[in-house]
Coordinates of C-alpha atoms and ligand atoms in Angstrom, one line a residue:
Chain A
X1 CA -75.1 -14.6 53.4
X2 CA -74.9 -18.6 52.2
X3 CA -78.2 -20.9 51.9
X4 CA -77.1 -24.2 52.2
X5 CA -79.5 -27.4 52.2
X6 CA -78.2 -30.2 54.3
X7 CA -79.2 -33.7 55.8
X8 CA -78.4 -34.0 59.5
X9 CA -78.5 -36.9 61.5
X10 CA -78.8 -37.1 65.0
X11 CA -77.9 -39.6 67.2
X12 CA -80.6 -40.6 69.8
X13 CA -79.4 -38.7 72.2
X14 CA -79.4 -35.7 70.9
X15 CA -83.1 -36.0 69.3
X16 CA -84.9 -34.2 71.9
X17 CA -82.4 -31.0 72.1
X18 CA -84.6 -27.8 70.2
X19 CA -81.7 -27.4 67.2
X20 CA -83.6 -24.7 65.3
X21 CA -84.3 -22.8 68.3
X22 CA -80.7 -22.9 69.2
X23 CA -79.2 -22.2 65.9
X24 CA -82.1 -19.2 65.4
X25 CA -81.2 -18.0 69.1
X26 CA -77.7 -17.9 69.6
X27 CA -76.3 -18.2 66.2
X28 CA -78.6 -16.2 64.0
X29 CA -79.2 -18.9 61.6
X30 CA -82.7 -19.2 59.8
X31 CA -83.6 -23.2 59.7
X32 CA -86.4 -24.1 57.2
X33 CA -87.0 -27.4 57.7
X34 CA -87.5 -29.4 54.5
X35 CA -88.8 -32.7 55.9
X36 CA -88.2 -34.6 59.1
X37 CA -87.8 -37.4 60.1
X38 CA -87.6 -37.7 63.8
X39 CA -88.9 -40.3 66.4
X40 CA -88.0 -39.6 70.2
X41 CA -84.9 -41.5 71.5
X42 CA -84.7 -42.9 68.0
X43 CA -82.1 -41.5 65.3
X44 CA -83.7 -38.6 63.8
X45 CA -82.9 -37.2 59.8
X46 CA -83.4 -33.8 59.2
X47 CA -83.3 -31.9 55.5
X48 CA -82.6 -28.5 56.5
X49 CA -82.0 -25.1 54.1
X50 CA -79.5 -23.2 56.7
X51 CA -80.0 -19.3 55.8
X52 CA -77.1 -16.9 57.7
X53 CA -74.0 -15.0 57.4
X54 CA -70.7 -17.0 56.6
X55 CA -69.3 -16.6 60.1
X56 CA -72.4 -17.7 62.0
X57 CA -73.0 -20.5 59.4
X58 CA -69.3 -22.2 60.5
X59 CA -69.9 -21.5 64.2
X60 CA -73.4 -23.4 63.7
X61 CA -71.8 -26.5 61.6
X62 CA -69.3 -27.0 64.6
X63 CA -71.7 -26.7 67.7
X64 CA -73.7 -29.3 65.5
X65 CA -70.9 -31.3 64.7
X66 CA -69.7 -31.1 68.9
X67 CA -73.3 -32.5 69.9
X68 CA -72.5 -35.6 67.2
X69 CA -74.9 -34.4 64.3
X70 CA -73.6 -35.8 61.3
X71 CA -74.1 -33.4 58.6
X72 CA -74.4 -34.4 54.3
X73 CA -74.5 -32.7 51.3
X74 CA -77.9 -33.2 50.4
X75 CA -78.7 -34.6 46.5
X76 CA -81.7 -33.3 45.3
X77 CA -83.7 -34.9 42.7
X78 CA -86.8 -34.1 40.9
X79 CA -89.4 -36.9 40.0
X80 CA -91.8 -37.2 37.1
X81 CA -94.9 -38.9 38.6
X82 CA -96.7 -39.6 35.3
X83 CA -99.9 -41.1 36.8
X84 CA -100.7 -37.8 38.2
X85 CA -99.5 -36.2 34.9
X86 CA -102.4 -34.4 32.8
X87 CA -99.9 -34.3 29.4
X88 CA -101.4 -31.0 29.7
X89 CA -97.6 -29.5 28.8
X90 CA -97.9 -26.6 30.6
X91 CA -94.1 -27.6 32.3
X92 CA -92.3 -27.9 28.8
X93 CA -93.2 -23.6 28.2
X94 CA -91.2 -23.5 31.5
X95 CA -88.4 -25.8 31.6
X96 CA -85.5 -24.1 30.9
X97 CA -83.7 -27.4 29.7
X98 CA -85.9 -29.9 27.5
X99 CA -86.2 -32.0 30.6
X100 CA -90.0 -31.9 30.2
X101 CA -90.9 -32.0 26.5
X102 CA -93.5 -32.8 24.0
X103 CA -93.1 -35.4 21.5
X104 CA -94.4 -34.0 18.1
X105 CA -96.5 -34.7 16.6
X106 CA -98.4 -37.1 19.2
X107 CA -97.7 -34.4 21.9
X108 CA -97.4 -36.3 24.4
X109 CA -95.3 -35.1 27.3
X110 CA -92.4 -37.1 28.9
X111 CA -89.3 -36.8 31.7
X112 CA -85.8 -36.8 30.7
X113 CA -83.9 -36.9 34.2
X114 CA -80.6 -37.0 32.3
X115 CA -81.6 -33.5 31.4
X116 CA -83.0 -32.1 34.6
X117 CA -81.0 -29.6 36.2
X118 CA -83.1 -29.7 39.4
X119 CA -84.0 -26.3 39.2
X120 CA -87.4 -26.6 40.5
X121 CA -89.5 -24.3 38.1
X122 CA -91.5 -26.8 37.3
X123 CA -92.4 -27.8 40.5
X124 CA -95.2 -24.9 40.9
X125 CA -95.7 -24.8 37.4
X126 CA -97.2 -27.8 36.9
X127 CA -101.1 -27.2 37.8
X128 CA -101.7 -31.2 38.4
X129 CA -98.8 -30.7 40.6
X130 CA -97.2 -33.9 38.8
X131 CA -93.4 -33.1 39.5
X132 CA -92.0 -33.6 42.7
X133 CA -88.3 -33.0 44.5
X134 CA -87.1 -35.9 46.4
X135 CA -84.2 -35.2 48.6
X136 CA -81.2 -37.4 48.8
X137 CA -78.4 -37.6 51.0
X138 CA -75.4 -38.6 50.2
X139 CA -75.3 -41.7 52.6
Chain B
X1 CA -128.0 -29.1 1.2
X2 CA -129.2 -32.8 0.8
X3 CA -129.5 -34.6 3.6
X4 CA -127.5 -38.2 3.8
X5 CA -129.1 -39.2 6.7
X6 CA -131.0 -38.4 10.1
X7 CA -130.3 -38.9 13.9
X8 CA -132.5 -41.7 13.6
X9 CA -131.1 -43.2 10.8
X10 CA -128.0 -43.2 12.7
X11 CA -129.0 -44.6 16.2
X12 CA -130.5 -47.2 13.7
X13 CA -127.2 -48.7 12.9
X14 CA -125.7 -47.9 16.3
X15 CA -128.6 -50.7 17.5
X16 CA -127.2 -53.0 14.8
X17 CA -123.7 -52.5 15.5
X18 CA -123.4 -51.3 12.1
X19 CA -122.6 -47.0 12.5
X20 CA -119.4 -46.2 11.0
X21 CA -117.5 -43.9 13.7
X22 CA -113.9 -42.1 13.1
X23 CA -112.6 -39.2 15.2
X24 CA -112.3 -35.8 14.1
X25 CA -108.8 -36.2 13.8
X26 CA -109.1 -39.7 11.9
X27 CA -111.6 -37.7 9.5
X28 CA -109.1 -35.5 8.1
X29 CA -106.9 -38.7 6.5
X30 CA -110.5 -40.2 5.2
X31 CA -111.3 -36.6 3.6
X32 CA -107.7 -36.3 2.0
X33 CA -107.9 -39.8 0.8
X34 CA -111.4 -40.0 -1.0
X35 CA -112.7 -36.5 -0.5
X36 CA -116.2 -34.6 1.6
X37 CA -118.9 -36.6 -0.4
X38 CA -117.6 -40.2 -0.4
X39 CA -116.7 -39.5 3.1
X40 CA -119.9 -37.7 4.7
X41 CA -121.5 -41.0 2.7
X42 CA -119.3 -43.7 4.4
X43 CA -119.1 -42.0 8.3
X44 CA -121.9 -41.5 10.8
X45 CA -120.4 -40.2 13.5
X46 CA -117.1 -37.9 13.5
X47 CA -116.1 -37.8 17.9
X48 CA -114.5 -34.9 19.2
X49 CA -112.7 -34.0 22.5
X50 CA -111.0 -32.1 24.8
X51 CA -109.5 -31.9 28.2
X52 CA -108.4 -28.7 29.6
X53 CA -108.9 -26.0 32.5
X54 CA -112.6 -24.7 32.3
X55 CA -113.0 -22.5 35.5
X56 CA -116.6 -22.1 35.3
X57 CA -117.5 -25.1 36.6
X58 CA -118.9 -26.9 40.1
X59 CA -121.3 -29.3 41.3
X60 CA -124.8 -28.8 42.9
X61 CA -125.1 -31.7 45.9
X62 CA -128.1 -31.9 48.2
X63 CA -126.7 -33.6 51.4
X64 CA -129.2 -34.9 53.0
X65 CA -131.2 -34.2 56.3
X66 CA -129.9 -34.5 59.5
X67 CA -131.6 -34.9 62.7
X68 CA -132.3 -32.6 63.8
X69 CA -133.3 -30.6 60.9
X70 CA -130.8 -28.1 59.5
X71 CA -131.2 -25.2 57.2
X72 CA -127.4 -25.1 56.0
X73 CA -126.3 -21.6 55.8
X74 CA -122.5 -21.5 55.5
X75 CA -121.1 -25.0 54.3
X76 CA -117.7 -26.0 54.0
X77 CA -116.4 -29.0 52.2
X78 CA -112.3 -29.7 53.3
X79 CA -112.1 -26.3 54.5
X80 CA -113.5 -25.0 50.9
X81 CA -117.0 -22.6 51.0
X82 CA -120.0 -24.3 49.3
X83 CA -122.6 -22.1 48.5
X84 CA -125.7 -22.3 50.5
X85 CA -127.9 -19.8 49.6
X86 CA -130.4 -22.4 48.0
X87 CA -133.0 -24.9 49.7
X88 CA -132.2 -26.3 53.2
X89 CA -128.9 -28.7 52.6
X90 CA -128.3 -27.9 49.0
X91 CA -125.6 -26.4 47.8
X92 CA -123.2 -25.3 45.1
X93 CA -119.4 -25.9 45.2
X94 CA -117.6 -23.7 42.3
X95 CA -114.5 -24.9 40.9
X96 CA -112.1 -21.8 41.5
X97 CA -113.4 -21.7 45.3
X98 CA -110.2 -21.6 47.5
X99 CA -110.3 -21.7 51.3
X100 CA -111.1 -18.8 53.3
X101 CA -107.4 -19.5 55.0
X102 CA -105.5 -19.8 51.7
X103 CA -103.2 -16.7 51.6
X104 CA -104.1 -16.3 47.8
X105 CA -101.5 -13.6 46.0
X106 CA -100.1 -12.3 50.0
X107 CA -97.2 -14.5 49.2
X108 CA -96.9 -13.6 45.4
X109 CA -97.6 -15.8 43.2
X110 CA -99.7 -18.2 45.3
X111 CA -99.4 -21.4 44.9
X112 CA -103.3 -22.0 45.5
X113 CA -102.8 -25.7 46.4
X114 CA -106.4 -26.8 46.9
X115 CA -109.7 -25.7 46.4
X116 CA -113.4 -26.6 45.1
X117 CA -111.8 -28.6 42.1
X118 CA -110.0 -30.6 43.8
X119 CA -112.9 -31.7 46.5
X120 CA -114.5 -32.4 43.3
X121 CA -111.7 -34.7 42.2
X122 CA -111.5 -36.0 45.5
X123 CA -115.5 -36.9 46.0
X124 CA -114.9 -38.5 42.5
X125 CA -112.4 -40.2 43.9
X126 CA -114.5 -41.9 46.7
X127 CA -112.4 -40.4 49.4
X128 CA -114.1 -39.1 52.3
X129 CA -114.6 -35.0 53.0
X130 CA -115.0 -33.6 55.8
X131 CA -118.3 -31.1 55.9
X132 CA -118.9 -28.6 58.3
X133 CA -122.1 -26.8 58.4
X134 CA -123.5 -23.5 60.4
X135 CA -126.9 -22.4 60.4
X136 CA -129.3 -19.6 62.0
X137 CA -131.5 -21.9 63.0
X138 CA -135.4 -21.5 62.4
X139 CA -138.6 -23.2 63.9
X140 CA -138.6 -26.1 61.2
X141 CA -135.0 -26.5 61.2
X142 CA -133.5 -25.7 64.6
X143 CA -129.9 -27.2 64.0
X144 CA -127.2 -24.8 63.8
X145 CA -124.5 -26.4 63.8
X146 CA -123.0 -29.7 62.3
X147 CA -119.9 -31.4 61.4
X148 CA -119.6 -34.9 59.2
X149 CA -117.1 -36.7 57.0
X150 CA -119.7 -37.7 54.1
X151 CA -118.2 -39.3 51.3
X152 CA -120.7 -39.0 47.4
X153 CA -122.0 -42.2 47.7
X154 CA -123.9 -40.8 51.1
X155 CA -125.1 -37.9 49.2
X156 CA -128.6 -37.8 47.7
X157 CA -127.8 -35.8 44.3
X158 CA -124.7 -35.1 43.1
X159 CA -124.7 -33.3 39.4
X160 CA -121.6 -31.5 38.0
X161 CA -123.4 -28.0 36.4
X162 CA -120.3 -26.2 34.4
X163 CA -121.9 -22.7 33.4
X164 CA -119.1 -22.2 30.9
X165 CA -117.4 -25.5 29.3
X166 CA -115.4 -26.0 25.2
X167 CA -114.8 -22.9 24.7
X168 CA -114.5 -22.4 20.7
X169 CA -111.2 -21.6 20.4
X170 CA -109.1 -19.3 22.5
X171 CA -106.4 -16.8 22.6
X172 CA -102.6 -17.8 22.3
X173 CA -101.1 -16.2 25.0
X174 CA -98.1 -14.1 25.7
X175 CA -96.2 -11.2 27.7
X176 CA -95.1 -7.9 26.0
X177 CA -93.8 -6.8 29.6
X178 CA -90.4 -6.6 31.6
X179 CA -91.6 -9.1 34.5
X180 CA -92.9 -12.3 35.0
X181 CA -96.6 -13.0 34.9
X182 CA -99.1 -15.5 36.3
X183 CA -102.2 -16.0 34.9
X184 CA -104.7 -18.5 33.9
X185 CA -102.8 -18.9 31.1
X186 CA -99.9 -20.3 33.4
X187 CA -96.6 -18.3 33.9
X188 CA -95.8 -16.0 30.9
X189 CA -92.3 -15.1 30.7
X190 CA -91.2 -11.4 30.1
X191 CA -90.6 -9.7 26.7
X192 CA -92.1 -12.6 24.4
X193 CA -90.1 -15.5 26.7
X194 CA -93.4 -18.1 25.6
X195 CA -96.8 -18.1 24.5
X196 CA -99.3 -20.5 25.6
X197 CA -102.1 -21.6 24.1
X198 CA -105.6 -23.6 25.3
X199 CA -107.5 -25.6 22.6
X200 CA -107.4 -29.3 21.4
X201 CA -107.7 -27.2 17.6
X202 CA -109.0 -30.2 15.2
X203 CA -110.0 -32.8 18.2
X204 CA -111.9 -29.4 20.1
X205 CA -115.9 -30.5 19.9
X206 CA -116.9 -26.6 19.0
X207 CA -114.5 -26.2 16.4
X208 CA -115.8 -29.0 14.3
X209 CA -119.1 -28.2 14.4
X210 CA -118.6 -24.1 14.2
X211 CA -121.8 -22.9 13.3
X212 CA -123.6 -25.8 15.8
X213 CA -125.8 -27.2 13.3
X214 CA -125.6 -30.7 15.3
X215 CA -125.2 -29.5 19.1
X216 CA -127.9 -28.0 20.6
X217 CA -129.8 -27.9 24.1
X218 CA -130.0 -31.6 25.1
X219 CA -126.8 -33.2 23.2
X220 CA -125.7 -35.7 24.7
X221 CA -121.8 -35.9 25.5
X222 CA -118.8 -37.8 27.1
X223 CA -118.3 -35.8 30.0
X224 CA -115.8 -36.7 33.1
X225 CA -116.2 -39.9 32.4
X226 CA -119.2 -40.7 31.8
X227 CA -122.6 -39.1 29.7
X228 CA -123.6 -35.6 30.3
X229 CA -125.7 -32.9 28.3
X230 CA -125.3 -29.9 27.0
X231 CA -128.2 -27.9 29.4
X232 CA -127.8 -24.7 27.5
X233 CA -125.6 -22.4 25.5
X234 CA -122.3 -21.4 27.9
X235 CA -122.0 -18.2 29.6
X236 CA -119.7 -15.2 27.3
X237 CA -121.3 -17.3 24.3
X238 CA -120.2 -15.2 21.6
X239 CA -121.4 -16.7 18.4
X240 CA -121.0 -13.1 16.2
X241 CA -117.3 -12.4 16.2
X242 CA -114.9 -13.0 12.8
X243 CA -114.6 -16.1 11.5
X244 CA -112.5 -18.1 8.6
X245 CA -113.9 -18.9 5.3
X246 CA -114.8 -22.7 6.7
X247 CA -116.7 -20.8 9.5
X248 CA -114.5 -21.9 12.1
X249 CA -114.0 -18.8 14.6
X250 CA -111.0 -16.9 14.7
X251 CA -111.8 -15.3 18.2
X252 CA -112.9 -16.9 21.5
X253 CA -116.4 -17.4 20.6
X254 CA -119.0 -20.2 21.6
X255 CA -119.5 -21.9 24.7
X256 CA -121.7 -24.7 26.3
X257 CA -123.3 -25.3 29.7
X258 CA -123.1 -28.8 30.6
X259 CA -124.8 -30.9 33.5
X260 CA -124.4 -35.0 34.4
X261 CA -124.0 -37.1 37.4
X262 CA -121.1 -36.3 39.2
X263 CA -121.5 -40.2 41.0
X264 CA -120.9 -42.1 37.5
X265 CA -117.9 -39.3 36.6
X266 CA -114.3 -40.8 37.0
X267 CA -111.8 -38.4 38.6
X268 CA -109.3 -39.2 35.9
X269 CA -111.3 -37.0 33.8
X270 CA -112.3 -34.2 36.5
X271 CA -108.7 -33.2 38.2
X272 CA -108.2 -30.2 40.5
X273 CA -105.7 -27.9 39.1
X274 CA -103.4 -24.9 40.7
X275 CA -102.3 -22.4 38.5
X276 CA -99.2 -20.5 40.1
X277 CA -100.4 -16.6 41.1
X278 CA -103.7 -17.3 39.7
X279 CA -105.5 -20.0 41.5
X280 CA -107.9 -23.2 41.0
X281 CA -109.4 -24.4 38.1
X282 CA -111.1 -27.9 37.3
X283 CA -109.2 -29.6 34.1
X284 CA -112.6 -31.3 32.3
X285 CA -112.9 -33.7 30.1
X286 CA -115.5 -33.3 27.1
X287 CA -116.4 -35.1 23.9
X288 CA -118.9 -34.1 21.5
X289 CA -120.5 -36.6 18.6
X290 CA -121.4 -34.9 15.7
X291 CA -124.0 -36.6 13.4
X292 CA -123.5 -36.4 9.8
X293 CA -126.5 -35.4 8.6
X294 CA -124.6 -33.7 5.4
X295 CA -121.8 -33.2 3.3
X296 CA -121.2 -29.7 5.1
X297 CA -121.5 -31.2 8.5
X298 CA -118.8 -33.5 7.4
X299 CA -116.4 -31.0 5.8
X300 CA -116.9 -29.2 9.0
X301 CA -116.0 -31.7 11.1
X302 CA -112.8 -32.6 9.0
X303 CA -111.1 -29.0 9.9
X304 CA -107.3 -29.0 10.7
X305 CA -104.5 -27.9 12.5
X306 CA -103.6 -25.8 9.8
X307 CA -106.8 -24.5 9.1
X308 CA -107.7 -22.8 12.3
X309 CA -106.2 -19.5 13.5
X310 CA -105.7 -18.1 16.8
X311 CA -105.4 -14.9 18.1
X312 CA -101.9 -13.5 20.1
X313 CA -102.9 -11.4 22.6
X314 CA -100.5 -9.3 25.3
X315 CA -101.4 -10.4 29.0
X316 CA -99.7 -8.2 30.6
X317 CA -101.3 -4.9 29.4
X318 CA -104.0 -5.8 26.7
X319 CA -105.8 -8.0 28.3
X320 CA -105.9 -7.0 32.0
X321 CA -106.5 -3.2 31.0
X322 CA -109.8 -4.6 28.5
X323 CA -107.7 -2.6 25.3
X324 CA -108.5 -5.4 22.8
X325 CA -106.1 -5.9 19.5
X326 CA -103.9 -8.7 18.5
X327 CA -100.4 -8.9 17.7
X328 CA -101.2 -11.6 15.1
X329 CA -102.9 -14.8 13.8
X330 CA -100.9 -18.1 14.3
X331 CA -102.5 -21.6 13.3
X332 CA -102.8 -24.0 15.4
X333 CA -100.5 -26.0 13.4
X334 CA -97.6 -23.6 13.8
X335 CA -98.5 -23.3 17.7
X336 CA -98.4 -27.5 17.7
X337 CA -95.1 -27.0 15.7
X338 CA -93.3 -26.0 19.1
X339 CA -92.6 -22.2 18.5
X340 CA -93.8 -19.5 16.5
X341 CA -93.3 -16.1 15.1
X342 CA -94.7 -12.6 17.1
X343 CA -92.8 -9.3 16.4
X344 CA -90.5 -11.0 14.5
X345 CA -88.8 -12.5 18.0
X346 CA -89.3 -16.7 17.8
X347 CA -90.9 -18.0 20.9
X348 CA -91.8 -21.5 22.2
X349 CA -95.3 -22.8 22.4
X350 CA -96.7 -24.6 25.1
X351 CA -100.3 -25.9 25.3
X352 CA -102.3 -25.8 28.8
X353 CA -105.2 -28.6 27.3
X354 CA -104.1 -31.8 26.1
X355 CA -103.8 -33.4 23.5
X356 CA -102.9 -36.9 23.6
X357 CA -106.0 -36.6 26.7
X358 CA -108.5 -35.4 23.8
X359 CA -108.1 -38.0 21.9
X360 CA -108.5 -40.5 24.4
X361 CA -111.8 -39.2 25.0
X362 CA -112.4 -39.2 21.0
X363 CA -111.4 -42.4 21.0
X364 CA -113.5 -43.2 24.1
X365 CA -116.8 -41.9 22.6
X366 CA -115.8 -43.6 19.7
X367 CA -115.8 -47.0 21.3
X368 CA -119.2 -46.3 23.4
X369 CA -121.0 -45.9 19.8
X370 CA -119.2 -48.7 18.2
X371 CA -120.2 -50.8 21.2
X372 CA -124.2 -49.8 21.4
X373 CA -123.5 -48.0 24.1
X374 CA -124.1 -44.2 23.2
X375 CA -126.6 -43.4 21.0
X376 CA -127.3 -39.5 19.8
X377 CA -129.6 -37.3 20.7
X378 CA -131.7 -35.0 18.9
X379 CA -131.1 -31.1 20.1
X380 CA -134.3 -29.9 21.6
X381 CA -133.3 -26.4 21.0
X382 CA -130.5 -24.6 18.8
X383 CA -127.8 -22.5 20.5
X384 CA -127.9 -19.0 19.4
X385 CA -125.5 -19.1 16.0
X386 CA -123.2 -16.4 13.5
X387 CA -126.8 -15.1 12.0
X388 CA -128.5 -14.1 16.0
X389 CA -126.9 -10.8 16.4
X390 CA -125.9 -11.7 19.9
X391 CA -123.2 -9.7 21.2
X392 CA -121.2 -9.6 24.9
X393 CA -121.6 -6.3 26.5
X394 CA -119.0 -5.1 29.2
X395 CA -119.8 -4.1 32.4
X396 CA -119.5 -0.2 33.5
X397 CA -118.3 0.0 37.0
X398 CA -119.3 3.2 39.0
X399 CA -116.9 3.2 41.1
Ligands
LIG1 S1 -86.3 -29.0 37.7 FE1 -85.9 -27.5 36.0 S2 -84.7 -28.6 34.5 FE2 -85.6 -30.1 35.9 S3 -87.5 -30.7 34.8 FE3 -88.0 -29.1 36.3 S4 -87.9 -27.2 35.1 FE4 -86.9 -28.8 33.9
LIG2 S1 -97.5 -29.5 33.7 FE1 -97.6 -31.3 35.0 S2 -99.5 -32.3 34.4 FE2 -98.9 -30.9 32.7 S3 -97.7 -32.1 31.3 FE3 -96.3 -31.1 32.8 S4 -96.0 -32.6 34.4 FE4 -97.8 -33.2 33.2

């Protein structure tokens, strides 16, 4: 099985075809939608997590590709929002990488991005839900 | 012990402008520089604080009649139960209170996004909520059924009314087990990955005045924001259990009730919080002023870090399954340090109230007395303390 998470663009005529239906239906893939961004018989942007076997994952990417989606890596990147931050700390018992820490011996708590490996435990683990992923593609 | 001055004495200078006022962490420097008695007789007023989850909390809000006439029954405030089993359109919105949709722990661990703390935070806020209302209906109020977006300016009374706020001190917690656990402690990793722990230690308003000479029924405090009082001793106040030579508990042990108007609160100081598999909670912001009346009042006041101790305690078998013991006392020094010692293994610390928010709200109170603003209040009643033999019983179940 592969999980993939991808941006896909569509051109404007394709906007108003049911993707995730097909791709469920006739290709056995499992489309979570992460955010969309779609506006009829505009260009729509959708960040997708693809879920499904290896085989029916590259039969998927090239029906998409054959109805012009254009499909990116996505870039994900997690952001600090320190207005909503408590400095409770709760995050830095979590973060597996010093990304979140306390200063000592003020303890106040701050965001190192350089640090982050964007893997998202303290999204849920923040209780003033203070971190958030943004996704990026790389257009 | 001689008394260096009364309350009156100090809302005296407080009218003048002329009350000295240091925080409790500010007090601990002034102690180590000239020592107790030159300090209890150059402060009036050490300021405490804290800012942390405290679950048993809500808000009692009458709101308002409609036409026709409605005895509220059920109430729901953004999709989140208010309890209406009080007078016609009163109610009581708990803190913890999720909505009736919310799938809770079905998808383990929930993530318990909103809930009564966080329409608190919102109303706070100014934003609008939307309140829908069903109703029996009776001969004097025939409505049954009502919907509204009110915002808490368009509410009549509005009062925060926490049954259970500053606790004294509380366990460090930490996970003996093979899995991953969520609790109100936050997410303990298996086999001793972390402990967390939930005190503002020397800044924490109980824990410098441990034996409540000063706070009593009536105290006025910072609270969300703005003044509050303390309406009573908490619920679980546990007064009785061990404590340190400086009298400072080394258990969970007091608590306070609290009450002021949720319309002058800021939501700054009153957020809605989701802990991960566990649920909502309200993080509250409290500050105590403690008088000094005496020298021991003062030395009380000037505890640190170092000085209080904390209890380790197992959530994953311990505590749920009510078998008591601790794997050991830490300081709250050591747990401030970043990581201490349990079983030998070394484990990272991470605190669930904050700090640097404490002493903002020290510092906050501080100001308000400086400025004329706050002056103390005399306690119209003590809280039950070490010497009245009150104890917390558990509860039997039958079934
Ligand atoms: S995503 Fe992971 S590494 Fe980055 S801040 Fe959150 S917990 Fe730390
Ligand atoms: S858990 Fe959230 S609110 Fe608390 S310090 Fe970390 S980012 Fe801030």
């Amino acid at each position: 099985m592969v999980r993939r998470k991808l941006v896909l663009r569509f051109p404007a005529s394709a906007v108003e075809n049911p993707f995730v239906y097909t791709l469920a239906k006739e290709y056995n893939v499992v489309a979570n939608i992460l955010k969309a961004n779609i506006n009829p018989r505009k260009e729509g942007r959708l960040v997708v997590e693809l879920y499904a076997e290896e085989k029916d994952y590259e039969a998927a990417i090239d029906f998409l590709q054959s109805r012009g989606v254009t499909i990116l890596p996505l870039a994900q990147q997690i952001v600090w929002v320190e207005e909503n931050c408590t400095q409770c700390g709760a995050c830095t018992g979590i973060c597996p990488t010093g990304a979140l820490w306390i200063k000592r011996p003020e303890m106040t708590v701050s965001f190192d991005g350089e640090k982050c490996i964007v893997c998202e435990h303290c999204l849920k683990a923040c209780p003033a839900r203070a971190v958030e992923a943004r996704y990026l593609s790389g257009e | 012990m001689a008394q260096i001055r009364s309350i009156t004495d100090i809302n005296e200078k407080i009218q003048k402008g002329e009350a000295v006022v240091v925080t409790a962490e500010e007090v601990i420097s002034l102690v180590e520089e000239y020592g107790a008695e030159e300090t209890a007789r150059r402060v009036d007023v050490v300021t405490t604080g804290t800012f942390g989850p405290m679950c048993s909390s809500g808000a009692f809000l009458n709101l308002g009649h409609p036409t026709p006439r409605m005895r509220m029954s059920k109430v729901y405030l953004n999709g989140v139960n208010a309890y209406g089993g009080i007078a016609a359109v009163d109610v009581f919105l708990g803190a913890t209170e999720i909505p009736d949709t919310d799938p809770a722990n079905q998808n383990y661990p929930g993530s318990f996004n909103y809930g009564g703390a966080h329409v608190i935070e919102d109303l706070v806020a100014g934003k609008q909520v939307f309140l829908e209302a069903s109703s029996y209906g009776t001969d004097c109020y025939p409505r049954q059924k009502l919907e509204a977006w009110i915002k808490l300016e368009d509410i009549n009374e509005a009062y925060l009314f926490n049954p259970r706020n500053c606790y004294q001190n509380y366990n460090v917690a930490v996970n003996l087990s093979d899995r991953t656990i969520y609790t109100y402690m936050g997410i303990l990793k298996p086999r001793l990955g972390n402990a967390n722990y939930c005190s503002a230690g020397q800044l924490s308003p109980l824990l410098n005045d441990p034996l409540y000479r000063t706070v009593g029924v009536g105290t006025k405090l910072f609270l969300g924001g703005d003044i509050g009082y303390v309406s009573w001793y908490g619920t679980q106040h546990n007064p009785c259990g061990a404590r340190g030579e400086n009298d400072v508990p080394r258990t969970p042990a007091g608590t306070l009730a609290l009450i002021g108007d949720l319309k002058k609160m800021k939501s700054k100081w009153l957020r809605g919080v989701s802990y991960l598999g566990y649920g909502v909670t309200l993080q509250v912001g409290v500050g105590l002023p403690i008088p000094v009346l005496d020298v021991d009042v003062l030395r009380h006041a000037a505890v640190k870090d170092g000085d209080i101790v904390a209890q380790v305690v197992d959530y994953s078998e311990s505590y749920p399954q009510g078998i008591g013991g601790s794997l050991g006392e830490v300081t709250y020094a050591q747990l401030k340090s970043g990581s201490i010692t349990v079983q030998g293994k070394e484990i990272p610390t991470a605190p669930l109230s904050s700090y640097p928010k404490a002493k903002e709200i020290a510092e906050t109170l501080k100001q308000w007395i400086i400025a004329g603003d706050f002056t103390l209040t005399e306690p119209v009643a003590s809280l039950p303390s070490a010497d009245s033999g009150k104890k917390s019983k558990p509860l039997k179940a039958s079934k």
